[in-house]
Amino acid sequence: EMLISRVCAIPFVIGVASGTIGAVLHFYDRSVNGTFLVKYVPDDVVFNVFVVFGGLVAGFRTSHALSRYTDAAAFLHKLNACWYDAASTLIAFCRNSDAPQAEVMNFEHTLIRLVSILSALCLDGLQQRDGNGVGHRFEVVGAEELDQETQNAIFESDHKVECVFQMIQQV
C-alpha cells in the first residue's frame, strides 16, 4: 500500500491535469496543421523568460524547504540528545547514593520510563495528523510497568508533556 501525503498529492494532480491539457492542445494543433496555437503562444523570448523565472522560483522554494527540513531534523536530534544527557547524568549520580539498592533501582527505572514517555509525547505533539487524528505510534520503554496512579495521571492530563516533566522533577 503506497501512501501519498497531501503535500505531494495536490501538485501531482495539478501536474497530471496540466500535462493532459497540454497534450490535448498539442494534438489538436497538429490536426489543424499547426495554426491553432500560433496566435496564442507568446514570442519565444517571453516564453524563455517565463520558464527561467519559474525555474528560479521553484529552485529557491525547494532550497528553502530543504533548509527548514534539515533545521527541524537537527533540532529533533538536539532534543533527544538533551533527554539522553539529562537521564544519563541522573543515573550517574545514583552510583554514589547511600540509599538501599532497591530504591536506587526503582528510581532509575522510573526515571528512564518517564523520560521515554516525555520524549514520545514531545514527538507526538510535533507530528501533523491526517483528518481522522491518526499519526505515528512511538515506542515507550516500560510505560505499562509504571504504577496505575502515574499512568492515570498522565492519561487524564490535558497537558501531558508538562505533567510528565513535573513527575520527572519530583521522582
mmCIF file of C-alpha atoms in Angstrom:
data_model
loop_
_atom_site.group_PDB
_atom_site.id
_atom_site.type_symbol
_atom_site.label_atom_id
_atom_site.label_comp_id
_atom_site.label_asym_id
_atom_site.label_seq_id
_atom_site.Cartn_x
_atom_site.Cartn_y
_atom_site.Cartn_z
ATOM 1 C CA GLU A 1 0.000 0.000 0.000
ATOM 2 C CA MET A 2 1.525 3.276 -1.131
ATOM 3 C CA LEU A 3 0.780 6.328 0.982
ATOM 4 C CA ILE A 4 0.744 9.719 -0.736
ATOM 5 C CA SER A 5 0.716 12.741 1.537
ATOM 6 C CA ARG A 6 -1.419 15.785 0.839
ATOM 7 C CA VAL A 7 1.753 17.749 0.218
ATOM 8 C CA CYS A 8 2.559 15.598 -2.823
ATOM 9 C CA ALA A 9 -0.968 14.649 -3.946
ATOM 10 C CA ILE A 10 -2.229 18.121 -4.881
ATOM 11 C CA PRO A 11 0.803 19.107 -7.027
ATOM 12 C CA PHE A 12 0.714 15.648 -8.631
ATOM 13 C CA VAL A 13 -2.940 16.037 -9.639
ATOM 14 C CA ILE A 14 -2.319 19.567 -10.943
ATOM 15 C CA GLY A 15 0.708 18.365 -12.913
ATOM 16 C CA VAL A 16 -1.175 15.456 -14.482
ATOM 17 C CA ALA A 17 -4.114 17.722 -15.376
ATOM 18 C CA SER A 18 -1.798 20.357 -16.900
ATOM 19 C CA GLY A 19 0.097 17.721 -18.864
ATOM 20 C CA THR A 20 -3.136 16.229 -20.177
ATOM 21 C CA ILE A 21 -4.435 19.641 -21.264
ATOM 22 C CA GLY A 22 -1.101 20.383 -22.940
ATOM 23 C CA ALA A 23 -1.130 17.057 -24.791
ATOM 24 C CA VAL A 24 -4.731 17.561 -25.957
ATOM 25 C CA LEU A 25 -3.907 21.080 -27.202
ATOM 26 C CA HIS A 26 -0.780 19.819 -28.959
ATOM 27 C CA PHE A 27 -2.655 17.041 -30.779
ATOM 28 C CA TYR A 28 -5.491 19.427 -31.680
ATOM 29 C CA ASP A 29 -2.936 21.908 -33.042
ATOM 30 C CA ARG A 30 -1.359 19.185 -35.161
ATOM 31 C CA SER A 31 -4.784 18.181 -36.507
ATOM 32 C CA VAL A 32 -5.371 21.747 -37.805
ATOM 33 C CA ASN A 33 -1.895 21.943 -39.411
ATOM 34 C CA GLY A 34 -0.254 23.900 -36.564
ATOM 35 C CA THR A 35 -2.325 27.055 -36.916
ATOM 36 C CA PHE A 36 -4.325 26.962 -33.680
ATOM 37 C CA LEU A 37 -1.571 27.674 -31.121
ATOM 38 C CA VAL A 38 0.339 30.192 -33.257
ATOM 39 C CA LYS A 39 -1.946 33.069 -32.262
ATOM 40 C CA TYR A 40 -1.966 32.109 -28.523
ATOM 41 C CA VAL A 41 1.676 31.205 -27.883
ATOM 42 C CA PRO A 42 3.796 34.226 -26.912
ATOM 43 C CA ASP A 43 7.064 35.170 -28.528
ATOM 44 C CA ASP A 44 9.998 32.791 -27.817
ATOM 45 C CA VAL A 45 11.773 35.385 -25.650
ATOM 46 C CA VAL A 46 8.745 35.884 -23.405
ATOM 47 C CA PHE A 47 8.321 32.131 -23.079
ATOM 48 C CA ASN A 48 12.022 31.624 -22.241
ATOM 49 C CA VAL A 49 11.944 34.380 -19.594
ATOM 50 C CA PHE A 50 8.872 32.803 -18.033
ATOM 51 C CA VAL A 51 10.497 29.359 -17.943
ATOM 52 C CA VAL A 52 13.694 30.756 -16.370
ATOM 53 C CA PHE A 53 11.677 32.728 -13.801
ATOM 54 C CA GLY A 54 9.566 29.671 -12.961
ATOM 55 C CA GLY A 55 12.706 27.556 -12.628
ATOM 56 C CA LEU A 56 14.343 30.064 -10.282
ATOM 57 C CA VAL A 57 11.235 30.320 -8.098
ATOM 58 C CA ALA A 58 10.956 26.529 -7.903
ATOM 59 C CA GLY A 59 14.666 26.230 -7.108
ATOM 60 C CA PHE A 60 14.586 28.821 -4.317
ATOM 61 C CA ARG A 61 11.422 27.361 -2.788
ATOM 62 C CA THR A 62 12.906 23.873 -2.849
ATOM 63 C CA SER A 63 16.135 25.122 -1.306
ATOM 64 C CA HIS A 64 14.235 26.917 1.463
ATOM 65 C CA ALA A 65 12.067 23.850 2.157
ATOM 66 C CA LEU A 66 15.148 21.625 2.369
ATOM 67 C CA SER A 67 16.811 24.098 4.728
ATOM 68 C CA ARG A 68 13.750 24.125 7.014
ATOM 69 C CA TYR A 69 13.589 20.323 6.968
ATOM 70 C CA THR A 70 17.257 19.874 7.883
ATOM 71 C CA ASP A 71 16.973 22.509 10.635
ATOM 72 C CA ALA A 72 13.963 20.696 12.105
ATOM 73 C CA ALA A 73 15.765 17.349 11.955
ATOM 74 C CA ALA A 74 18.776 18.874 13.707
ATOM 75 C CA PHE A 75 16.532 20.297 16.465
ATOM 76 C CA LEU A 76 14.928 16.880 16.973
ATOM 77 C CA HIS A 77 18.366 15.300 17.348
ATOM 78 C CA LYS A 78 19.323 18.012 19.850
ATOM 79 C CA LEU A 79 16.109 17.383 21.783
ATOM 80 C CA ASN A 80 16.809 13.654 22.000
ATOM 81 C CA ALA A 81 20.419 14.361 22.965
ATOM 82 C CA CYS A 82 19.268 16.629 25.790
ATOM 83 C CA TRP A 83 16.892 13.944 27.156
ATOM 84 C CA TYR A 84 19.685 11.367 26.954
ATOM 85 C CA ASP A 85 22.170 13.689 28.638
ATOM 86 C CA ALA A 86 19.777 14.560 31.476
ATOM 87 C CA ALA A 87 18.798 10.936 32.102
ATOM 88 C CA SER A 88 22.351 9.609 31.966
ATOM 89 C CA THR A 89 23.557 12.343 34.332
ATOM 90 C CA LEU A 90 20.869 11.489 36.880
ATOM 91 C CA ILE A 91 21.670 7.785 36.563
ATOM 92 C CA ALA A 92 25.370 8.575 37.088
ATOM 93 C CA PHE A 93 24.548 10.473 40.288
ATOM 94 C CA CYS A 94 22.943 7.296 41.631
ATOM 95 C CA ARG A 95 26.287 5.464 41.677
ATOM 96 C CA ASN A 96 27.358 7.175 44.894
ATOM 97 C CA SER A 97 23.982 7.019 46.598
ATOM 98 C CA ASP A 98 23.743 5.722 50.184
ATOM 99 C CA ALA A 99 20.096 4.684 49.628
ATOM 100 C CA PRO A 100 19.183 0.986 49.542
ATOM 101 C CA GLN A 101 19.863 -0.672 46.195
ATOM 102 C CA ALA A 102 16.150 -1.446 45.646
ATOM 103 C CA GLU A 103 15.228 2.244 45.966
ATOM 104 C CA VAL A 104 18.034 3.266 43.613
ATOM 105 C CA MET A 105 16.892 0.713 41.005
ATOM 106 C CA ASN A 106 13.272 1.843 41.375
ATOM 107 C CA PHE A 107 14.350 5.477 40.884
ATOM 108 C CA GLU A 108 16.432 4.616 37.812
ATOM 109 C CA HIS A 109 13.707 2.506 36.190
ATOM 110 C CA THR A 110 11.019 5.110 36.867
ATOM 111 C CA LEU A 111 13.243 7.894 35.541
ATOM 112 C CA ILE A 112 14.003 6.060 32.291
ATOM 113 C CA ARG A 113 10.322 5.211 31.769
ATOM 114 C CA LEU A 114 9.230 8.801 32.372
ATOM 115 C CA VAL A 115 11.926 10.226 30.069
ATOM 116 C CA SER A 116 10.882 7.750 27.386
ATOM 117 C CA ILE A 117 7.242 8.842 27.763
ATOM 118 C CA LEU A 118 8.290 12.502 27.711
ATOM 119 C CA SER A 119 10.259 12.045 24.507
ATOM 120 C CA ALA A 120 7.377 10.204 22.820
ATOM 121 C CA LEU A 121 4.859 12.844 23.919
ATOM 122 C CA CYS A 122 7.065 15.659 22.576
ATOM 123 C CA LEU A 123 7.414 13.935 19.210
ATOM 124 C CA ASP A 124 3.696 13.157 19.183
ATOM 125 C CA GLY A 125 2.921 16.821 19.710
ATOM 126 C CA LEU A 126 5.063 17.806 16.722
ATOM 127 C CA GLN A 127 3.533 15.480 14.174
ATOM 128 C CA GLN A 128 0.907 16.524 11.693
ATOM 129 C CA ARG A 129 -2.104 14.239 11.833
ATOM 130 C CA ASP A 130 -4.440 13.418 8.991
ATOM 131 C CA GLY A 131 -8.167 14.125 9.154
ATOM 132 C CA ASN A 132 -9.074 11.224 11.442
ATOM 133 C CA GLY A 133 -6.411 12.018 14.050
ATOM 134 C CA VAL A 134 -4.195 9.033 13.261
ATOM 135 C CA GLY A 135 -0.468 9.632 13.430
ATOM 136 C CA HIS A 136 2.737 7.753 14.146
ATOM 137 C CA ARG A 137 2.947 5.475 17.145
ATOM 138 C CA PHE A 138 6.062 5.915 19.233
ATOM 139 C CA GLU A 139 7.593 3.160 21.320
ATOM 140 C CA VAL A 140 7.894 3.823 25.028
ATOM 141 C CA VAL A 141 10.183 1.905 27.355
ATOM 142 C CA GLY A 142 8.174 0.151 30.067
ATOM 143 C CA ALA A 143 5.227 2.551 30.334
ATOM 144 C CA GLU A 144 2.929 -0.254 31.442
ATOM 145 C CA GLU A 145 5.252 -1.010 34.357
ATOM 146 C CA LEU A 146 4.612 2.373 35.992
ATOM 147 C CA ASP A 147 2.131 2.307 38.851
ATOM 148 C CA GLN A 148 -1.535 2.744 37.945
ATOM 149 C CA GLU A 149 -1.798 6.137 39.650
ATOM 150 C CA THR A 150 1.006 7.551 37.493
ATOM 151 C CA GLN A 151 -0.462 6.076 34.316
ATOM 152 C CA ASN A 152 -3.890 7.531 35.118
ATOM 153 C CA ALA A 153 -2.441 10.965 35.920
ATOM 154 C CA ILE A 154 -0.671 11.074 32.558
ATOM 155 C CA PHE A 155 -3.635 9.709 30.608
ATOM 156 C CA GLU A 156 -6.164 12.099 32.172
ATOM 157 C CA SER A 157 -3.988 15.204 31.949
ATOM 158 C CA ASP A 158 -4.820 17.880 29.397
ATOM 159 C CA HIS A 159 -1.132 18.876 29.326
ATOM 160 C CA LYS A 160 0.639 15.527 29.214
ATOM 161 C CA VAL A 161 4.147 16.808 28.443
ATOM 162 C CA GLU A 162 4.117 19.244 31.347
ATOM 163 C CA CYS A 163 2.616 16.593 33.636
ATOM 164 C CA VAL A 164 5.378 14.077 32.836
ATOM 165 C CA PHE A 165 8.046 16.782 33.157
ATOM 166 C CA GLN A 166 6.786 17.613 36.647
ATOM 167 C CA MET A 167 6.773 13.901 37.541
ATOM 168 C CA ILE A 168 10.417 13.655 36.496
ATOM 169 C CA GLN A 169 11.294 16.628 38.681
ATOM 170 C CA GLN A 170 9.535 15.039 41.656
ATOM 171 C CA VAL A 171 10.878 11.491 41.320
#
